[in-house]
PDB file of C-alpha atoms in Angstrom:
ATOM      1  CA  MET A   1      55.640 116.383 156.259  1.00 51.00           C
ATOM      2  CA  PRO A   2      57.837 115.413 153.283  1.00 60.00           C
ATOM      3  CA  ILE A   3      59.727 118.224 151.548  1.00 65.00           C
ATOM      4  CA  LEU A   4      58.372 117.208 148.150  1.00 70.00           C
ATOM      5  CA  ASN A   5      54.738 118.101 148.741  1.00 75.00           C
ATOM      6  CA  PRO A   6      52.292 120.276 146.751  1.00 77.00           C
ATOM      7  CA  GLU A   7      52.680 123.285 149.074  1.00 75.00           C
ATOM      8  CA  THR A   8      56.477 123.257 148.860  1.00 75.00           C
ATOM      9  CA  LEU A   9      56.616 122.754 145.107  1.00 81.00           C
ATOM     10  CA  SER A  10      54.042 125.500 144.491  1.00 81.00           C
ATOM     11  CA  SER A  11      56.147 127.945 146.527  1.00 83.00           C
ATOM     12  CA  LEU A  12      59.389 127.026 144.735  1.00 88.00           C
ATOM     13  CA  SER A  13      61.143 129.938 143.005  1.00 89.00           C
ATOM     14  CA  LEU A  14      62.927 128.824 139.821  1.00 92.00           C
ATOM     15  CA  ASN A  15      65.282 131.195 138.057  1.00 90.00           C
ATOM     16  CA  VAL A  16      67.370 130.613 134.923  1.00 92.00           C
ATOM     17  CA  LEU A  17      70.845 132.137 135.189  1.00 91.00           C
ATOM     18  CA  THR A  18      72.335 130.982 131.890  1.00 92.00           C
ATOM     19  CA  ILE A  19      71.257 128.778 129.001  1.00 95.00           C
ATOM     20  CA  GLN A  20      73.333 128.061 125.906  1.00 95.00           C
ATOM     21  CA  GLN A  21      74.752 125.368 123.669  1.00 97.00           C
ATOM     22  CA  THR A  22      78.522 124.964 123.696  1.00 96.00           C
ATOM     23  CA  VAL A  23      80.996 122.705 121.911  1.00 97.00           C
ATOM     24  CA  ALA A  24      83.760 122.090 124.456  1.00 96.00           C
ATOM     25  CA  GLY A  25      87.221 120.780 123.716  1.00 96.00           C
ATOM     26  CA  ARG A  26      90.289 119.942 125.729  1.00 95.00           C
ATOM     27  CA  TRP A  27      90.144 123.389 127.326  1.00 96.00           C
ATOM     28  CA  TRP A  28      87.048 122.192 129.242  1.00 96.00           C
ATOM     29  CA  ASN A  29      89.076 120.862 132.134  1.00 95.00           C
ATOM     30  CA  TYR A  30      88.362 122.315 135.578  1.00 94.00           C
ATOM     31  CA  ARG A  31      88.958 121.073 139.104  1.00 91.00           C
ATOM     32  CA  ASN A  32      87.408 121.784 142.469  1.00 88.00           C
ATOM     33  CA  VAL A  33      84.557 123.816 140.975  1.00 89.00           C
ATOM     34  CA  ILE A  34      81.907 124.863 143.482  1.00 87.00           C
ATOM     35  CA  SER A  35      79.036 127.280 142.888  1.00 86.00           C
ATOM     36  CA  PRO A  36      75.894 128.367 144.765  1.00 85.00           C
ATOM     37  CA  PHE A  37      73.646 127.345 141.867  1.00 90.00           C
ATOM     38  CA  SER A  38      72.748 124.105 140.108  1.00 94.00           C
ATOM     39  CA  ARG A  39      74.153 122.974 136.769  1.00 96.00           C
ATOM     40  CA  LEU A  40      72.258 120.853 134.283  1.00 97.00           C
ATOM     41  CA  TRP A  41      73.999 119.518 131.179  1.00 98.00           C
ATOM     42  CA  LEU A  42      72.250 117.962 128.168  1.00 98.00           C
ATOM     43  CA  ILE A  43      74.840 115.998 126.178  1.00 98.00           C
ATOM     44  CA  LEU A  44      74.199 116.191 122.423  1.00 97.00           C
ATOM     45  CA  ASP A  45      77.301 114.367 121.140  1.00 97.00           C
ATOM     46  CA  GLY A  46      80.901 113.686 122.078  1.00 97.00           C
ATOM     47  CA  GLN A  47      81.878 112.745 125.611  1.00 95.00           C
ATOM     48  CA  GLY A  48      83.455 113.975 128.812  1.00 97.00           C
ATOM     49  CA  VAL A  49      83.769 113.018 132.437  1.00 97.00           C
ATOM     50  CA  VAL A  50      82.646 114.560 135.719  1.00 97.00           C
ATOM     51  CA  ARG A  51      83.579 113.625 139.290  1.00 97.00           C
ATOM     52  CA  HIS A  52      81.522 114.433 142.385  1.00 95.00           C
ATOM     53  CA  HIS A  53      79.995 112.676 145.390  1.00 92.00           C
ATOM     54  CA  GLY A  54      82.884 110.216 145.286  1.00 93.00           C
ATOM     55  CA  ARG A  55      81.983 108.996 141.795  1.00 94.00           C
ATOM     56  CA  GLU A  56      83.346 109.361 138.276  1.00 96.00           C
ATOM     57  CA  ILE A  57      80.559 109.584 135.704  1.00 97.00           C
ATOM     58  CA  LYS A  58      80.975 109.531 131.930  1.00 97.00           C
ATOM     59  CA  LEU A  59      79.063 112.160 129.982  1.00 97.00           C
ATOM     60  CA  ARG A  60      77.617 110.681 126.788  1.00 96.00           C
ATOM     61  CA  ALA A  61      75.113 111.702 124.115  1.00 97.00           C
ATOM     62  CA  GLY A  62      71.480 111.457 125.175  1.00 97.00           C
ATOM     63  CA  GLN A  63      72.166 112.005 128.887  1.00 97.00           C
ATOM     64  CA  LEU A  64      71.073 114.712 131.304  1.00 98.00           C
ATOM     65  CA  HIS A  65      73.485 115.392 134.161  1.00 98.00           C
ATOM     66  CA  LEU A  66      72.635 117.417 137.271  1.00 97.00           C
ATOM     67  CA  ILE A  67      75.080 118.984 139.739  1.00 96.00           C
ATOM     68  CA  PRO A  68      73.335 120.474 142.811  1.00 94.00           C
ATOM     69  CA  PRO A  69      74.479 123.755 144.386  1.00 90.00           C
ATOM     70  CA  PHE A  70      77.618 123.834 146.543  1.00 87.00           C
ATOM     71  CA  THR A  71      78.758 120.498 145.092  1.00 91.00           C
ATOM     72  CA  SER A  72      82.512 120.354 144.558  1.00 90.00           C
ATOM     73  CA  HIS A  73      83.252 118.682 141.235  1.00 94.00           C
ATOM     74  CA  ASP A  74      85.868 118.147 138.542  1.00 95.00           C
ATOM     75  CA  CYS A  75      85.030 118.034 134.838  1.00 96.00           C
ATOM     76  CA  ALA A  76      87.079 117.246 131.753  1.00 97.00           C
ATOM     77  CA  CYS A  77      86.799 116.627 128.020  1.00 96.00           C
ATOM     78  CA  SER A  78      89.521 114.780 126.111  1.00 92.00           C
ATOM     79  CA  ARG A  79      88.347 115.728 122.602  1.00 94.00           C
ATOM     80  CA  ARG A  80      84.864 117.164 121.989  1.00 97.00           C
ATOM     81  CA  LEU A  81      81.676 117.639 124.009  1.00 97.00           C
ATOM     82  CA  ASN A  82      78.659 119.245 122.365  1.00 98.00           C
ATOM     83  CA  HIS A  83      76.183 120.090 125.111  1.00 98.00           C
ATOM     84  CA  TYR A  84      73.593 122.483 126.440  1.00 97.00           C
ATOM     85  CA  HIS A  85      74.402 123.888 129.838  1.00 95.00           C
ATOM     86  CA  LEU A  86      71.744 125.381 132.053  1.00 96.00           C
ATOM     87  CA  HIS A  87      72.570 127.167 135.308  1.00 95.00           C
ATOM     88  CA  PHE A  88      69.645 127.834 137.641  1.00 94.00           C
ATOM     89  CA  VAL A  89      68.431 128.219 141.211  1.00 92.00           C
ATOM     90  CA  SER A  90      65.458 126.434 142.789  1.00 93.00           C
ATOM     91  CA  ARG A  91      64.916 128.372 145.985  1.00 90.00           C
ATOM     92  CA  LEU A  92      62.399 127.728 148.740  1.00 89.00           C
ATOM     93  CA  PRO A  93      60.822 130.553 150.801  1.00 87.00           C
ATOM     94  CA  THR A  94      63.345 129.664 153.520  1.00 88.00           C
ATOM     95  CA  GLY A  95      66.187 130.758 151.208  1.00 87.00           C
ATOM     96  CA  ILE A  96      67.524 127.210 150.905  1.00 89.00           C
ATOM     97  CA  ASP A  97      67.854 125.622 147.474  1.00 91.00           C
ATOM     98  CA  LEU A  98      65.523 122.621 147.140  1.00 91.00           C
ATOM     99  CA  LEU A  99      68.171 120.527 145.399  1.00 91.00           C
ATOM    100  CA  SER A 100      70.529 120.929 148.364  1.00 88.00           C
ATOM    101  CA  LEU A 101      67.978 119.009 150.462  1.00 87.00           C
ATOM    102  CA  LEU A 102      67.678 116.013 148.147  1.00 88.00           C
ATOM    103  CA  ASP A 103      69.622 113.024 146.929  1.00 88.00           C
ATOM    104  CA  CYS A 104      68.737 111.869 143.440  1.00 89.00           C
ATOM    105  CA  ASP A 105      70.079 110.135 140.352  1.00 92.00           C
ATOM    106  CA  PHE A 106      72.537 112.699 139.014  1.00 95.00           C
ATOM    107  CA  GLN A 107      72.487 111.337 135.460  1.00 96.00           C
ATOM    108  CA  ILE A 108      69.449 110.084 133.563  1.00 96.00           C
ATOM    109  CA  ALA A 109      68.492 109.319 129.975  1.00 96.00           C
ATOM    110  CA  ALA A 110      67.152 112.504 128.381  1.00 96.00           C
ATOM    111  CA  PRO A 111      63.432 112.305 127.466  1.00 94.00           C
ATOM    112  CA  PRO A 112      62.821 112.587 123.691  1.00 90.00           C
ATOM    113  CA  GLU A 113      61.325 116.085 123.883  1.00 93.00           C
ATOM    114  CA  VAL A 114      63.963 117.630 126.138  1.00 96.00           C
ATOM    115  CA  VAL A 115      66.098 119.112 123.319  1.00 97.00           C
ATOM    116  CA  LYS A 116      63.151 121.268 122.257  1.00 97.00           C
ATOM    117  CA  LEU A 117      62.717 122.426 125.858  1.00 97.00           C
ATOM    118  CA  PHE A 118      66.339 123.590 126.021  1.00 98.00           C
ATOM    119  CA  GLU A 119      65.978 125.282 122.627  1.00 97.00           C
ATOM    120  CA  ARG A 120      62.868 127.100 123.834  1.00 97.00           C
ATOM    121  CA  LEU A 121      64.630 128.305 126.994  1.00 96.00           C
ATOM    122  CA  GLU A 122      67.441 129.682 124.852  1.00 95.00           C
ATOM    123  CA  THR A 123      64.869 131.482 122.695  1.00 95.00           C
ATOM    124  CA  LEU A 124      63.226 132.996 125.768  1.00 93.00           C
ATOM    125  CA  TYR A 125      66.538 134.181 127.213  1.00 92.00           C
ATOM    126  CA  PRO A 126      68.964 134.750 124.322  1.00 92.00           C
ATOM    127  CA  GLU A 127      71.016 137.161 126.450  1.00 88.00           C
ATOM    128  CA  ARG A 128      71.623 134.792 129.355  1.00 90.00           C
ATOM    129  CA  LYS A 129      74.998 133.446 128.299  1.00 90.00           C
ATOM    130  CA  LEU A 130      78.095 132.710 130.320  1.00 87.00           C
ATOM    131  CA  PRO A 131      80.416 135.735 130.405  1.00 85.00           C
ATOM    132  CA  CYS A 132      83.325 133.262 130.166  1.00 86.00           C
ATOM    133  CA  PHE A 133      83.885 129.531 130.642  1.00 88.00           C
ATOM    134  CA  ASN A 134      86.429 129.523 133.455  1.00 85.00           C
ATOM    135  CA  PRO A 135      84.641 129.153 136.839  1.00 84.00           C
ATOM    136  CA  ALA A 136      87.577 130.853 138.572  1.00 77.00           C
ATOM    137  CA  GLN A 137      87.129 134.144 136.694  1.00 80.00           C
ATOM    138  CA  ASP A 138      85.496 136.993 138.598  1.00 75.00           C
ATOM    139  CA  GLU A 139      82.809 137.589 135.981  1.00 77.00           C
ATOM    140  CA  TYR A 140      81.797 133.911 136.191  1.00 81.00           C
ATOM    141  CA  ARG A 141      81.807 133.904 139.974  1.00 75.00           C
ATOM    142  CA  ARG A 142      79.563 136.985 140.099  1.00 75.00           C
ATOM    143  CA  LEU A 143      76.959 135.168 138.005  1.00 74.00           C
ATOM    144  CA  PRO A 144      74.690 134.093 140.935  1.00 71.00           C
ATOM    145  CA  ALA A 145      74.160 137.751 141.849  1.00 69.00           C
ATOM    146  CA  ILE A 146      72.016 137.882 138.690  1.00 63.00           C
ATOM    147  CA  ALA A 147      69.507 135.658 140.447  1.00 56.00           C
ATOM    148  CA  GLU A 148      68.955 138.104 143.280  1.00 60.00           C
ATOM    149  CA  GLN A 149      68.746 141.059 140.909  1.00 62.00           C
ATOM    150  CA  SER A 150      66.308 139.373 138.509  1.00 57.00           C
ATOM    151  CA  MET A 151      63.771 137.776 140.833  1.00 54.00           C
ATOM    152  CA  SER A 152      61.333 140.398 139.509  1.00 55.00           C
ATOM    153  CA  ASP A 153      61.832 139.460 135.871  1.00 61.00           C
ATOM    154  CA  PRO A 154      61.152 142.344 133.420  1.00 59.00           C
ATOM    155  CA  PHE A 155      59.443 139.797 131.142  1.00 66.00           C
ATOM    156  CA  PRO A 156      56.891 138.083 133.421  1.00 78.00           C
ATOM    157  CA  VAL A 157      55.294 136.011 130.636  1.00 84.00           C
ATOM    158  CA  ALA A 158      58.711 134.699 129.582  1.00 86.00           C
ATOM    159  CA  ALA A 159      59.514 133.912 133.227  1.00 87.00           C
ATOM    160  CA  PHE A 160      56.186 132.105 133.597  1.00 90.00           C
ATOM    161  CA  GLU A 161      56.932 129.924 130.559  1.00 94.00           C
ATOM    162  CA  ALA A 162      60.555 129.389 131.593  1.00 93.00           C
ATOM    163  CA  ASN A 163      59.466 128.166 135.045  1.00 92.00           C
ATOM    164  CA  ALA A 164      57.091 125.671 133.417  1.00 94.00           C
ATOM    165  CA  ILE A 165      59.842 124.423 131.100  1.00 96.00           C
ATOM    166  CA  LEU A 166      62.379 124.137 133.907  1.00 96.00           C
ATOM    167  CA  SER A 167      59.816 122.243 135.992  1.00 95.00           C
ATOM    168  CA  LEU A 168      59.368 119.749 133.134  1.00 95.00           C
ATOM    169  CA  ILE A 169      63.129 119.300 132.769  1.00 96.00           C
ATOM    170  CA  LEU A 170      63.611 118.756 136.515  1.00 95.00           C
ATOM    171  CA  SER A 171      60.654 116.406 137.010  1.00 93.00           C
ATOM    172  CA  PRO A 172      62.531 113.175 136.118  1.00 93.00           C
ATOM    173  CA  PHE A 173      65.202 114.030 138.694  1.00 94.00           C
ATOM    174  CA  LEU A 174      62.598 114.794 141.355  1.00 91.00           C
ATOM    175  CA  ASN A 175      60.878 111.478 140.618  1.00 88.00           C
ATOM    176  CA  SER A 176      64.047 109.715 141.779  1.00 82.00           C
ATOM    177  CA  ALA A 177      64.740 112.138 144.638  1.00 86.00           C
ATOM    178  CA  ARG A 178      65.065 111.158 148.269  1.00 84.00           C
ATOM    179  CA  GLU A 179      65.318 113.542 151.193  1.00 79.00           C
ATOM    180  CA  HIS A 180      68.755 113.244 152.708  1.00 77.00           C
ATOM    181  CA  GLU A 181      69.088 113.365 156.446  1.00 70.00           C
ATOM    182  CA  GLY A 182      70.927 116.668 156.748  1.00 76.00           C
ATOM    183  CA  VAL A 183      69.881 119.243 159.319  1.00 84.00           C
ATOM    184  CA  HIS A 184      68.259 121.488 156.693  1.00 82.00           C
ATOM    185  CA  ALA A 185      65.971 118.713 155.496  1.00 79.00           C
ATOM    186  CA  ARG A 186      64.893 117.910 159.065  1.00 81.00           C
ATOM    187  CA  ALA A 187      64.373 121.598 159.870  1.00 82.00           C
ATOM    188  CA  SER A 188      62.372 122.083 156.660  1.00 79.00           C
ATOM    189  CA  ARG A 189      60.027 119.268 157.559  1.00 76.00           C
ATOM    190  CA  LEU A 190      59.472 120.362 161.155  1.00 80.00           C
ATOM    191  CA  PHE A 191      60.270 124.054 161.581  1.00 89.00           C
ATOM    192  CA  PHE A 192      59.573 125.648 158.208  1.00 87.00           C
ATOM    193  CA  ALA A 193      58.329 128.932 159.725  1.00 91.00           C
ATOM    194  CA  VAL A 194      61.506 129.212 161.796  1.00 93.00           C
ATOM    195  CA  GLN A 195      63.595 128.807 158.650  1.00 91.00           C
ATOM    196  CA  GLU A 196      61.571 131.499 156.886  1.00 91.00           C
ATOM    197  CA  PHE A 197      62.107 133.845 159.847  1.00 94.00           C
ATOM    198  CA  ILE A 198      65.866 133.223 159.793  1.00 94.00           C
ATOM    199  CA  HIS A 199      66.025 133.850 156.047  1.00 92.00           C
ATOM    200  CA  ALA A 200      64.137 137.153 156.314  1.00 92.00           C
ATOM    201  CA  ARG A 201      66.003 138.512 159.370  1.00 94.00           C
ATOM    202  CA  MET A 202      69.422 136.875 159.189  1.00 94.00           C
ATOM    203  CA  HIS A 203      71.205 140.240 159.140  1.00 93.00           C
ATOM    204  CA  GLU A 204      69.532 141.266 162.425  1.00 94.00           C
ATOM    205  CA  PRO A 205      70.292 140.173 166.018  1.00 94.00           C
ATOM    206  CA  ILE A 206      68.216 137.037 166.683  1.00 96.00           C
ATOM    207  CA  GLN A 207      67.711 135.517 170.124  1.00 96.00           C
ATOM    208  CA  LEU A 208      66.405 132.095 171.114  1.00 96.00           C
ATOM    209  CA  GLY A 209      63.192 133.739 172.305  1.00 96.00           C
ATOM    210  CA  ASP A 210      62.589 135.188 168.837  1.00 96.00           C
ATOM    211  CA  LEU A 211      62.755 131.738 167.234  1.00 96.00           C
ATOM    212  CA  ALA A 212      60.627 130.196 169.993  1.00 96.00           C
ATOM    213  CA  ARG A 213      57.896 132.790 169.422  1.00 95.00           C
ATOM    214  CA  VAL A 214      57.804 131.910 165.728  1.00 95.00           C
ATOM    215  CA  ALA A 215      57.430 128.241 166.670  1.00 93.00           C
ATOM    216  CA  LYS A 216      54.819 129.220 169.326  1.00 94.00           C
ATOM    217  CA  LEU A 217      56.689 127.294 172.002  1.00 94.00           C
ATOM    218  CA  HIS A 218      58.343 128.108 175.323  1.00 96.00           C
ATOM    219  CA  PRO A 219      62.063 128.836 174.644  1.00 95.00           C
ATOM    220  CA  THR A 220      63.395 125.957 176.754  1.00 96.00           C
ATOM    221  CA  TYR A 221      60.934 123.443 175.327  1.00 95.00           C
ATOM    222  CA  PHE A 222      61.538 124.769 171.801  1.00 95.00           C
ATOM    223  CA  SER A 223      65.316 124.440 172.168  1.00 95.00           C
ATOM    224  CA  ASP A 224      65.065 120.903 173.534  1.00 95.00           C
ATOM    225  CA  ARG A 225      62.528 119.848 170.890  1.00 94.00           C
ATOM    226  CA  PHE A 226      64.514 121.417 168.050  1.00 93.00           C
ATOM    227  CA  HIS A 227      67.664 119.639 169.228  1.00 93.00           C
ATOM    228  CA  GLU A 228      65.828 116.339 169.541  1.00 92.00           C
ATOM    229  CA  LEU A 229      64.294 116.511 166.057  1.00 89.00           C
ATOM    230  CA  VAL A 230      66.905 118.396 164.033  1.00 89.00           C
ATOM    231  CA  GLY A 231      70.103 117.323 165.783  1.00 90.00           C
ATOM    232  CA  VAL A 232      71.519 120.741 166.712  1.00 92.00           C
ATOM    233  CA  ARG A 233      70.450 123.563 169.011  1.00 95.00           C
ATOM    234  CA  PRO A 234      68.464 126.420 167.387  1.00 95.00           C
ATOM    235  CA  LEU A 235      71.211 129.035 167.760  1.00 95.00           C
ATOM    236  CA  GLU A 236      73.790 126.635 166.336  1.00 94.00           C
ATOM    237  CA  TYR A 237      71.461 126.066 163.398  1.00 94.00           C
ATOM    238  CA  LEU A 238      71.136 129.858 163.007  1.00 95.00           C
ATOM    239  CA  ASN A 239      74.923 130.143 162.845  1.00 94.00           C
ATOM    240  CA  ARG A 240      75.068 127.425 160.183  1.00 93.00           C
ATOM    241  CA  ARG A 241      72.567 129.324 158.064  1.00 93.00           C
ATOM    242  CA  ARG A 242      74.587 132.502 158.505  1.00 95.00           C
ATOM    243  CA  ILE A 243      77.828 130.798 157.535  1.00 94.00           C
ATOM    244  CA  GLU A 244      76.240 129.222 154.458  1.00 91.00           C
ATOM    245  CA  ARG A 245      75.016 132.648 153.412  1.00 92.00           C
ATOM    246  CA  ALA A 246      78.557 133.914 153.979  1.00 93.00           C
ATOM    247  CA  GLN A 247      79.880 131.152 151.699  1.00 90.00           C
ATOM    248  CA  TYR A 248      77.524 132.379 148.985  1.00 87.00           C
ATOM    249  CA  LEU A 249      78.643 135.988 149.424  1.00 90.00           C
ATOM    250  CA  LEU A 250      82.342 135.088 149.489  1.00 89.00           C
ATOM    251  CA  LEU A 251      81.933 133.298 146.152  1.00 83.00           C
ATOM    252  CA  THR A 252      79.825 135.952 144.452  1.00 83.00           C
ATOM    253  CA  ARG A 253      80.751 139.389 145.781  1.00 84.00           C
ATOM    254  CA  PRO A 254      83.981 141.363 146.156  1.00 84.00           C
ATOM    255  CA  ALA A 255      82.960 142.674 149.601  1.00 89.00           C
ATOM    256  CA  SER A 256      85.468 142.380 152.439  1.00 93.00           C
ATOM    257  CA  VAL A 257      85.193 139.583 154.975  1.00 94.00           C
ATOM    258  CA  LYS A 258      84.243 142.152 157.607  1.00 95.00           C
ATOM    259  CA  GLN A 259      81.424 143.511 155.434  1.00 95.00           C
ATOM    260  CA  ILE A 260      80.120 139.997 154.806  1.00 95.00           C
ATOM    261  CA  ALA A 261      80.226 139.228 158.533  1.00 96.00           C
ATOM    262  CA  VAL A 262      77.992 142.231 159.185  1.00 96.00           C
ATOM    263  CA  GLU A 263      75.630 141.289 156.360  1.00 95.00           C
ATOM    264  CA  VAL A 264      75.044 137.782 157.756  1.00 95.00           C
ATOM    265  CA  GLY A 265      74.415 139.045 161.273  1.00 96.00           C
ATOM    266  CA  ILE A 266      77.770 138.321 162.966  1.00 95.00           C
ATOM    267  CA  PRO A 267      79.358 141.791 163.185  1.00 94.00           C
ATOM    268  CA  ASP A 268      82.227 140.631 165.419  1.00 94.00           C
ATOM    269  CA  ALA A 269      84.764 139.770 162.696  1.00 92.00           C
ATOM    270  CA  ALA A 270      86.939 137.617 164.967  1.00 94.00           C
ATOM    271  CA  TYR A 271      83.961 135.587 166.179  1.00 95.00           C
ATOM    272  CA  PHE A 272      82.690 135.288 162.614  1.00 95.00           C
ATOM    273  CA  ALA A 273      86.073 133.885 161.506  1.00 94.00           C
ATOM    274  CA  ARG A 274      86.031 131.314 164.337  1.00 94.00           C
ATOM    275  CA  VAL A 275      82.491 130.158 163.556  1.00 94.00           C
ATOM    276  CA  PHE A 276      83.248 130.028 159.829  1.00 94.00           C
ATOM    277  CA  ALA A 277      86.367 127.903 160.413  1.00 94.00           C
ATOM    278  CA  ARG A 278      84.447 125.560 162.704  1.00 92.00           C
ATOM    279  CA  VAL A 279      81.719 124.989 160.088  1.00 90.00           C
ATOM    280  CA  CYS A 280      83.833 125.014 156.901  1.00 89.00           C
ATOM    281  CA  GLY A 281      87.209 123.817 158.151  1.00 90.00           C
ATOM    282  CA  LYS A 282      89.046 126.897 156.865  1.00 90.00           C
ATOM    283  CA  SER A 283      89.068 130.657 157.321  1.00 94.00           C
ATOM    284  CA  PRO A 284      86.786 132.895 155.207  1.00 94.00           C
ATOM    285  CA  SER A 285      89.769 134.270 153.266  1.00 92.00           C
ATOM    286  CA  THR A 286      91.160 130.801 152.602  1.00 91.00           C
ATOM    287  CA  TYR A 287      87.730 129.583 151.498  1.00 89.00           C
ATOM    288  CA  ARG A 288      87.408 132.460 149.054  1.00 87.00           C
ATOM    289  CA  SER A 289      90.887 132.051 147.595  1.00 83.00           C
ATOM    290  CA  ALA A 290      90.519 128.250 147.311  1.00 79.00           C
ATOM    291  CA  HIS A 291      87.548 128.675 144.973  1.00 73.00           C
ATOM    292  CA  SER A 292      88.665 131.705 143.015  1.00 60.00           C
ATOM    293  CA  ALA A 293      92.030 130.648 141.603  1.00 47.00           C
TER     294      ALA A 293
END
């Protein structure tokens, strides 16, 4: 089943982290920025440049530009860039962000009515502003924690309207979206219930038999079938999910590496460090420092 289907989209949890209009200048010049949320810029006037996915893209008036979560990028402005910036999450019941499963056109012409949609979002959430503009600052890096704390929005009617507005803004990007062939996309199509189980119980000990029972298959057959269809063994996939959760926590919380290892279900700190380095190419401490300075 394709990821972009009515059941998936109806279960999607959208949450606005920040929304505001900013006039950037030469100070808007950051490198190797990576965050566990999506960015969406509406360019009003002026220009800038952004680099990601091996491309350099010019930011010009009348354009919408999307940067999916965990996308390393550089951005710069030589003179002036008047833009709205919207930070948000689009989370599936599996805990994975929908936009991390898709490839799409990252920059499109803004529909005529989109400025009013951004203005309305800002009216709904006047307090949701960036605490600062430097992505390396602690208060900026803690921003995604807002998402987990505000899933039960104290203003449900505002949240209902905001979700509808965000859906309208994202629709043109989803129209051009293609599922990429990463392991998460394949697992989402074929073993959605297994992903949900992992998301809910990641902090607990999980055995192959536990995942096989969720899939209603014999453990050996489940492991072989999962490997055939997804490309990795189930327990390796579980470790990837745990390490990706650890990446999120390293970027958003001041907890120690040992505490984070326990929280993602790998309480052996030495083993956690080895698995993290194998998946990310660097130690947990190095990963944290590389994206916080």
